[in-house]
Coordinates of C-alpha atoms and ligand atoms in Angstrom, one line a residue:
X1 CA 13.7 14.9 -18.6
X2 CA 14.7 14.6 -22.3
X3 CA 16.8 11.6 -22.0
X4 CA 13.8 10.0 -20.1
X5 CA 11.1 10.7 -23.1
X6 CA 13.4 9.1 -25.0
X7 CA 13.8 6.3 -23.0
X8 CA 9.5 6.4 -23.5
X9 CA 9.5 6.6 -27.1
X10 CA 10.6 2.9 -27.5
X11 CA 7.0 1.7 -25.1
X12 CA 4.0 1.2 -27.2
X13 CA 2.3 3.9 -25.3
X14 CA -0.9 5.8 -26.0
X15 CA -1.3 9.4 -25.8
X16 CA 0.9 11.8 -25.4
X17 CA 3.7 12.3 -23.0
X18 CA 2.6 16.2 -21.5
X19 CA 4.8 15.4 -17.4
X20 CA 7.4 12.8 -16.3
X21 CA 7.8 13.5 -12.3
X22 CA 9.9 11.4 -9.6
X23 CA 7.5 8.7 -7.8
X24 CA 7.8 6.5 -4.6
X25 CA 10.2 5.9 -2.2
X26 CA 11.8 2.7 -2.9
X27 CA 15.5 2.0 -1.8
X28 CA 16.2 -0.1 -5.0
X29 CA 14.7 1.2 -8.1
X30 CA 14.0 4.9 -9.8
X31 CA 10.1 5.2 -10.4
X32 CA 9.0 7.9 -12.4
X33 CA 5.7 8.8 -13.3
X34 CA 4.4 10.1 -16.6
X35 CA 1.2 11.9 -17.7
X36 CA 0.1 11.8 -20.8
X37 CA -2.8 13.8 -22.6
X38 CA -6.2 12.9 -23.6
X39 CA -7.0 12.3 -20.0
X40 CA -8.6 8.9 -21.1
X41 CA -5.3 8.1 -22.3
X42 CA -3.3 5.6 -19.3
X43 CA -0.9 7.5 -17.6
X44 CA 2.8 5.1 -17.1
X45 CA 4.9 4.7 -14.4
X46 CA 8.5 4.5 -16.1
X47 CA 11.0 2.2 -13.9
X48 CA 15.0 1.9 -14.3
X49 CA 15.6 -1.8 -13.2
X50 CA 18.4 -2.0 -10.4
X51 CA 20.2 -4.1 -12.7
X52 CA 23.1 -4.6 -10.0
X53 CA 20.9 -6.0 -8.0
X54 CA 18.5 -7.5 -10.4
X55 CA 21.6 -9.2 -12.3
X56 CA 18.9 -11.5 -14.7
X57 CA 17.0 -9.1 -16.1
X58 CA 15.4 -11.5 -18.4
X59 CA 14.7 -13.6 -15.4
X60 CA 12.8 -10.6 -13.9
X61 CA 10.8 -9.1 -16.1
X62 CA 9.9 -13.0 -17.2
X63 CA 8.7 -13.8 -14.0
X64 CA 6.6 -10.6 -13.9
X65 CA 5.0 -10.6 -17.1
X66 CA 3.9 -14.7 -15.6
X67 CA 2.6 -13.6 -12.1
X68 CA 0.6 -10.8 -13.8
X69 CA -0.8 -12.6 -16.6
X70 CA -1.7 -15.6 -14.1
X71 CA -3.2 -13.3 -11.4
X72 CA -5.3 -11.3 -14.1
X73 CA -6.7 -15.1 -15.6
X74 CA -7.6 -15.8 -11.7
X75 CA -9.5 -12.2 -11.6
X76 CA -11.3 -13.1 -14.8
X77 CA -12.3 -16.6 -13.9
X78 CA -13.7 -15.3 -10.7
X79 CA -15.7 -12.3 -12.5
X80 CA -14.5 -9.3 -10.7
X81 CA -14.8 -5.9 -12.0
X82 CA -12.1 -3.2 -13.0
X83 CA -9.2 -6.2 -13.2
X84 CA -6.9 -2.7 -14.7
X85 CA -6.5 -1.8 -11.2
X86 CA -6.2 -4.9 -9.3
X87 CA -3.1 -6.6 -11.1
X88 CA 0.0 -4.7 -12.9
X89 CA 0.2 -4.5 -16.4
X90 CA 3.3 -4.4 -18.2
X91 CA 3.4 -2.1 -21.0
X92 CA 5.9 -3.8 -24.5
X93 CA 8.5 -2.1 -26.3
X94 CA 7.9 -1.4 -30.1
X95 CA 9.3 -4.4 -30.9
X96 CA 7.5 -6.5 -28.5
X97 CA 10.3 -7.4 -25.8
X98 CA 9.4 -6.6 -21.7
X99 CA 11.9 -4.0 -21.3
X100 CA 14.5 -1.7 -23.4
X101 CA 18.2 -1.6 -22.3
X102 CA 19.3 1.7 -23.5
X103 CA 23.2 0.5 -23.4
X104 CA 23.8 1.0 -19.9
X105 CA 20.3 0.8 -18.3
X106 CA 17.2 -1.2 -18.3
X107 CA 14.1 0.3 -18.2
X108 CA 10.4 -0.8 -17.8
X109 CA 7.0 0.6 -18.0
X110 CA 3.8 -0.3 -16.1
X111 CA 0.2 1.2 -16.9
X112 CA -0.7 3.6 -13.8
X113 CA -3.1 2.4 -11.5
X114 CA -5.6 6.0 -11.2
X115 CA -7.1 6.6 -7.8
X116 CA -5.0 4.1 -6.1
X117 CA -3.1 5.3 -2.7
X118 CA -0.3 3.4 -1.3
X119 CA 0.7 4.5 2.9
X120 CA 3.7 4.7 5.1
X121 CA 1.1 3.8 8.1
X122 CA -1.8 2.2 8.1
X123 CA -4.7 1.6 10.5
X124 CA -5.8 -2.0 12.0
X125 CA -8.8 -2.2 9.6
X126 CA -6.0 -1.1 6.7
X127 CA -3.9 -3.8 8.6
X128 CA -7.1 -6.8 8.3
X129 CA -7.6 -5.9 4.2
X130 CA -3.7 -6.2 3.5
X131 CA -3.9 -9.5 5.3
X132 CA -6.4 -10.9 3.5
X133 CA -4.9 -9.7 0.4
X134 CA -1.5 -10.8 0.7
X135 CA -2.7 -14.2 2.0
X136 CA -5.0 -14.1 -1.7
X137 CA -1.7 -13.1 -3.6
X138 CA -0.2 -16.3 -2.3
X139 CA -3.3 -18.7 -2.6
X140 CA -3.3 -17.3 -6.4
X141 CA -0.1 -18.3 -7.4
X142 CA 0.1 -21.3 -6.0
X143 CA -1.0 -23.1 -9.0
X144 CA 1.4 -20.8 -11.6
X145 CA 2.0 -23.4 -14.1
X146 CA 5.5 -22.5 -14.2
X147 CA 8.6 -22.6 -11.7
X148 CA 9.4 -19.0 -11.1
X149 CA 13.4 -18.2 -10.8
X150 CA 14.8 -16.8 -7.6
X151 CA 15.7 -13.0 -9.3
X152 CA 18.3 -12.6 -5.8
X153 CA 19.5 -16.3 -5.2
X154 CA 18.7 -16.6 -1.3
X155 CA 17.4 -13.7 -1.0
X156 CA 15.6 -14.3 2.5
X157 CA 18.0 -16.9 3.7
X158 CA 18.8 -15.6 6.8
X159 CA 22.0 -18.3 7.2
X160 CA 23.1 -16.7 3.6
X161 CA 22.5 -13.1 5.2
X162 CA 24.7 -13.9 8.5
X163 CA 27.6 -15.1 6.4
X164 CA 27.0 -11.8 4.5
X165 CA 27.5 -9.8 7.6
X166 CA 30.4 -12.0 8.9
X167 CA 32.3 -11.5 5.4
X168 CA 31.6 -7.8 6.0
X169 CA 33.0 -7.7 9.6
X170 CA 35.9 -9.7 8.4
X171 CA 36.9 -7.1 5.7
X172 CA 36.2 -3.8 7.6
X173 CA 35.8 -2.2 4.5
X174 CA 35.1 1.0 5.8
X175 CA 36.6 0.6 9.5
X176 CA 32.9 1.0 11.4
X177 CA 33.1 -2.7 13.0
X178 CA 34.2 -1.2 16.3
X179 CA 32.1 1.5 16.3
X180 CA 29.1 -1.4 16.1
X181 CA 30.4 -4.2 18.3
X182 CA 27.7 -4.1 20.9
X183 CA 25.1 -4.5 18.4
X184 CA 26.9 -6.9 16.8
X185 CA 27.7 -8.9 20.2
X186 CA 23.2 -9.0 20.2
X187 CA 22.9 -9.9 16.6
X188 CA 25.2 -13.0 17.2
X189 CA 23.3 -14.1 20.3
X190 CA 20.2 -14.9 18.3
X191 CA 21.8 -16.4 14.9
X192 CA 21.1 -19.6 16.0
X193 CA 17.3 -19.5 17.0
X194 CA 16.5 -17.2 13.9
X195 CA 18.2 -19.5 12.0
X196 CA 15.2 -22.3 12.4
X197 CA 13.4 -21.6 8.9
X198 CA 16.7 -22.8 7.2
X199 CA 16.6 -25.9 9.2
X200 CA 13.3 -27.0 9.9
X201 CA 13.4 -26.8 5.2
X202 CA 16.4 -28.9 5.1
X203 CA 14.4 -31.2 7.5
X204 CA 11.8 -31.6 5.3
X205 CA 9.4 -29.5 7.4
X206 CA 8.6 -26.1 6.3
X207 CA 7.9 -25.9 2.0
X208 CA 8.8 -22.9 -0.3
X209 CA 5.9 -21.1 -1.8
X210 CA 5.6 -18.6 -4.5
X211 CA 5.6 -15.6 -2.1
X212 CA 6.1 -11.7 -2.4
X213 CA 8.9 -11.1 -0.6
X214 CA 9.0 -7.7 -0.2
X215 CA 5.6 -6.7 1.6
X216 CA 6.4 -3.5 2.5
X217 CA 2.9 -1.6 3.7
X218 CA 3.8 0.8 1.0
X219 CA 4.3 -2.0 -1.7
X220 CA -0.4 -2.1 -1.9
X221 CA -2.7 0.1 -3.7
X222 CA -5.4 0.9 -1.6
X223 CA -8.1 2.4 -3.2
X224 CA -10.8 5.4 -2.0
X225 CA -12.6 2.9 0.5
X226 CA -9.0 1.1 2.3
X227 CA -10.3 -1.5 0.1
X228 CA -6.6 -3.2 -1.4
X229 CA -6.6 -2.5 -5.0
X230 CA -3.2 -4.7 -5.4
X231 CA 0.0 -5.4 -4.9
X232 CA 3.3 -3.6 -6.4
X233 CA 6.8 -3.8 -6.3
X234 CA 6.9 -7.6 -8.1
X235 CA 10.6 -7.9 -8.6
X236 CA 11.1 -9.8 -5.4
X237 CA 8.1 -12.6 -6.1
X238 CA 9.5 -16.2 -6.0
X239 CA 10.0 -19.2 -4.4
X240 CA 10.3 -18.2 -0.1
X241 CA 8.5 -19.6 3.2
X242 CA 5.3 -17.6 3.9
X243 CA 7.4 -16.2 6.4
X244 CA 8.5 -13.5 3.7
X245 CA 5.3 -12.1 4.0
X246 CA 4.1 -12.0 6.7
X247 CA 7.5 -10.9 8.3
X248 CA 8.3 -8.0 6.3
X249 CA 4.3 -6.3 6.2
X250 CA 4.9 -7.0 10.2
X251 CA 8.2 -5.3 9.8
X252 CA 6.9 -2.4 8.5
X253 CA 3.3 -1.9 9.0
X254 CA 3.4 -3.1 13.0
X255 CA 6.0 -0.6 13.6
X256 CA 4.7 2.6 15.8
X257 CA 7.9 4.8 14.2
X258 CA 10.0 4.9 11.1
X259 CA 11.7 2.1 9.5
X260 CA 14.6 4.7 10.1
X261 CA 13.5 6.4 12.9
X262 CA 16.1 8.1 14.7
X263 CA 14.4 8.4 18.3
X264 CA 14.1 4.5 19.6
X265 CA 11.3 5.4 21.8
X266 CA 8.9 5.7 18.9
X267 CA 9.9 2.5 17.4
X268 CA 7.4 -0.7 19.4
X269 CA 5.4 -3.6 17.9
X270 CA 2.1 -2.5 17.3
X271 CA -0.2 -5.8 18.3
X272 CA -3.3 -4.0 16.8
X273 CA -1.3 -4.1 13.5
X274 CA -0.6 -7.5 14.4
X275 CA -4.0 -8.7 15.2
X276 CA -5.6 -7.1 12.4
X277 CA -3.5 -8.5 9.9
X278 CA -3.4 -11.8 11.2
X279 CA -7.1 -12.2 11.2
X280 CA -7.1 -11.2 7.1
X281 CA -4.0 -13.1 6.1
X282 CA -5.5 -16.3 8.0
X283 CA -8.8 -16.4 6.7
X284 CA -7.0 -16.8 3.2
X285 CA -4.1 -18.7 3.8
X286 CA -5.5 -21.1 6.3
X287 CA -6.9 -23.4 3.9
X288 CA -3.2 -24.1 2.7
X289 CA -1.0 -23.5 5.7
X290 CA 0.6 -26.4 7.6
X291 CA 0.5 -26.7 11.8
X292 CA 4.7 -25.5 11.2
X293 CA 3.5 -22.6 9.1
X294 CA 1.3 -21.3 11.6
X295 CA 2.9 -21.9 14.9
X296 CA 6.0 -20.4 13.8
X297 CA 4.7 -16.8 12.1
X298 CA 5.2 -14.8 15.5
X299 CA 8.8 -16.4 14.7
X300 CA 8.1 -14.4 11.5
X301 CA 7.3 -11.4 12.9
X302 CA 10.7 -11.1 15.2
X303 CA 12.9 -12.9 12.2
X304 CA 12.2 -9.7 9.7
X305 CA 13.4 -7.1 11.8
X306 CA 16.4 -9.6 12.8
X307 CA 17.1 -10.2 9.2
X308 CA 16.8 -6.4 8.0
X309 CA 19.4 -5.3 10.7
X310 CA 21.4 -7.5 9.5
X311 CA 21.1 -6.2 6.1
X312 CA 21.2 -2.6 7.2
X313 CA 24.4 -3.3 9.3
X314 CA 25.9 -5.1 6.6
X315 CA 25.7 -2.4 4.4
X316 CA 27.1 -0.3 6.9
X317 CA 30.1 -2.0 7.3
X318 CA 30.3 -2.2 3.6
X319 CA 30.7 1.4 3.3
X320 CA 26.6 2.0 2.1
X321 CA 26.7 -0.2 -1.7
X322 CA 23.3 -1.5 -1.8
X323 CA 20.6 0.5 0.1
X324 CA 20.1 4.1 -1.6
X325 CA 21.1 6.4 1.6
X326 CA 20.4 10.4 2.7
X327 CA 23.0 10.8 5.1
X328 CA 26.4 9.2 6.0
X329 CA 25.3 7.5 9.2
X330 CA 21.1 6.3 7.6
X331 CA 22.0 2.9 7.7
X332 CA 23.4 2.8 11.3
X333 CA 20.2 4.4 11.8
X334 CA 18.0 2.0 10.6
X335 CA 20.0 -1.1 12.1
X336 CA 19.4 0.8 15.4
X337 CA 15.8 1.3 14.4
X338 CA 15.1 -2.4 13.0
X339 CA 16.9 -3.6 16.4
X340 CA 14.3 -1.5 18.3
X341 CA 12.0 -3.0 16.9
X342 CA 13.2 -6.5 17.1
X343 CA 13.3 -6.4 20.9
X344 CA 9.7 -5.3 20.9
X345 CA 8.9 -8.1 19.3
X346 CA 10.4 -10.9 21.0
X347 CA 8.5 -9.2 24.1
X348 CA 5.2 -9.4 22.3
X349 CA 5.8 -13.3 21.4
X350 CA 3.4 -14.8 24.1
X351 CA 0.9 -12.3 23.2
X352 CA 0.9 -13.1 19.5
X353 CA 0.3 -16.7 20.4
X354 CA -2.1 -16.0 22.0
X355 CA -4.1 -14.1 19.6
X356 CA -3.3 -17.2 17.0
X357 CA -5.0 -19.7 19.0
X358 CA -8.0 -17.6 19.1
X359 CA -8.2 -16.9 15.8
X360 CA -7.9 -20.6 15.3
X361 CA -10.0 -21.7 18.1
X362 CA -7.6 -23.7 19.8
Ligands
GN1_1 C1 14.2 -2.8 -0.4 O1 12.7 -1.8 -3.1 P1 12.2 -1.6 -1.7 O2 12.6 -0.3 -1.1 O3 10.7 -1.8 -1.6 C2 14.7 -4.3 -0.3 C3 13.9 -5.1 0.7 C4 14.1 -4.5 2.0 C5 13.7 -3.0 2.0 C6 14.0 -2.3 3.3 C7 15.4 -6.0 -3.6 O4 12.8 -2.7 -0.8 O5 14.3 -6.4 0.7 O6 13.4 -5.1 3.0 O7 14.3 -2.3 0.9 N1 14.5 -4.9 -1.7 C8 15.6 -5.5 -2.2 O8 13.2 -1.1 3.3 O9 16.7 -5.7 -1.6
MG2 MG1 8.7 -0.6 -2.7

């Protein structure tokens, strides 16, 4: 707590710092929120940048600071009210720089957004609001004046993430490949079909864009009405296929259980989820979306479970270096869980085409 205030005294803050409590649940960073006194004061959420992951710090806090300030300037231009709570503001160190590095650690601050909610679950109309927001996010930035750096070089590259897992299973770090060579055995079946995004870019076909990449359902601020306030968690945004997007809210917010849900029965593809956030997201993104884009995002919606059990698994067999963990086995748990999942989607591939040509009137 005291090391933490001190950490605060180098932000140009106002008020004064009265609380500074654990926040969120993300598997990367340490959130913290603080309080401060007069209540008119902003409140802070203090952040220690995964800087192992995050290598370029510079990079990341750059391309945050440019995403923000171009979002906000879209927000103005279109005349909307109470901008403070629909785009992240980065709060500057006394001497003006995006973050303090204390010797070992960087840290970060952001203004609090008040009266904002983010959810583990969320409900179809939730589902229809994110859509449309994160299809807006991406049809903001896709004039940024500036070419954004990739803060985790391939980041969502699932051939990148395959070799990943191969170089894991070839070092048996840890000794658990037997232990996971049936699920292994199903992970290698579909490489080659999940591979497609990688190819059908090298062909020509399928563009980057400036996307999220790491839409989580509990990476948006919803505020009192399920109205989405905005979207958190920016480290991740840079140059991806829409896939990003629309894969990992898909991931997460379509999925009946837990991201690590021990009992498989809970864990389906919700279409509901599906439907409802399809119907947003299109109404936004349609206007820049190519034929490739759209046919392939039920390919999107079974790739991001594929590519998380990968990761999940990977880290496994690494001996649990990456993703913060509660128990030995947690990331066997959620490969399991992810893999769940990923079946239920590949069943429910007909039906999301379906829906899409509806939507689209085809
Ligand atoms: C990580 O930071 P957080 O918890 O929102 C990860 C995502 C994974 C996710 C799995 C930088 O996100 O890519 O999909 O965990 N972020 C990074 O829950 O690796
Ligand atoms: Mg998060």
């Amino acid at each position: 707590m005291k090391d933490l205030s001190s950490i605060l005294s180098h932000f140009a803050l106002t008020g004064k710092v009265v609380e500074i409590k654990p926040l969120g649940a993300g598997l990367i960073n340490d959130s913290y929120k603080v309080t401060t006194t007069p209540p008119e004061a902003s409140d802070y959420v203090l952040q220690r940048i995964n800087h192992t992951i995050f290598t370029n710090v510079d990079m990341l806090q750059n391309n945050f600071y440019r995403v923000t300030t171009h979002i906000r300037g879209k927000l103005e231009a279109r005349g909307e009210n109470d901008i403070d709570r629909k785009v992240l503001t980065l709060v500057p160190t006394l001497d003006h720089k995006l973050y303090y590095h204390d010797g070992e650690s960087y840290w970060r601050v952001l203004i609090f957004i008040p009266n904002a909610k983010s959810y583990e679950a969320v409900t179809p109309e939730y589902s229809y609001y994110a859509g449309q927001a994160f299809g807006d996010f991406q049809a903001m930035l896709a004039d940024i004046p500036v070419k954004l750096g990739e803060t985790i070089p391939d980041f969502h590259n699932m051939e990148f993430r395959l070799k990943q897992l191969h170089e894991a299973v070839a070092a048996d770090t840890a000794g658990r490949v037997a232990e996971v060579q049936p699920l292994l055995d199903e992970l290698e079946k579909r490489a080659d079909a999940m591979c497609l995004a990688e190819r059908l870019h090298r062909e020509g076909k399928l563009p980057k864009r400036i996307c999220h990449c790491d839409t989580k359902v509990n990476n948006m601020m919803f505020d009192e009405t399920g109205r989405v306030l905005c979207v958190i968690d920016l480290d991740t945004v840079m140059p991806s296929y829409i896939f990003s997007d629309f894969g990992d809210f898909m991931r997460t917010a379509a999925n009946s259980g837990e991201e690590d849900d021990p009992n498989l029965d809970n864990v389906n593809f919700n279409m509901e989820i599906f439907k409802a956030f399809t119907k947003g997201y299109l109404e936004k993104a349609r206007v820049f979306l190519t034929d490739i884009e759209i046919d392939n995002l039920p390919y999107a919606a079974t790739l991001f479970p594929y590519m998380q059990t990968v990761r999940f698994l990977t880290d496994y067999i690494n001996g649990d270096t990456y993703y913060k963990i509660k128990y030995p086995e947690h990331n066997l748990v959620r490969s399991r869980a992810q893999f769940k999942l990923l079946q239920s989607a590949e069943a429910a591939v007909p039906a999301m085409k379906a829906y899409i040509d509806e939507c689209l009137g085809r």
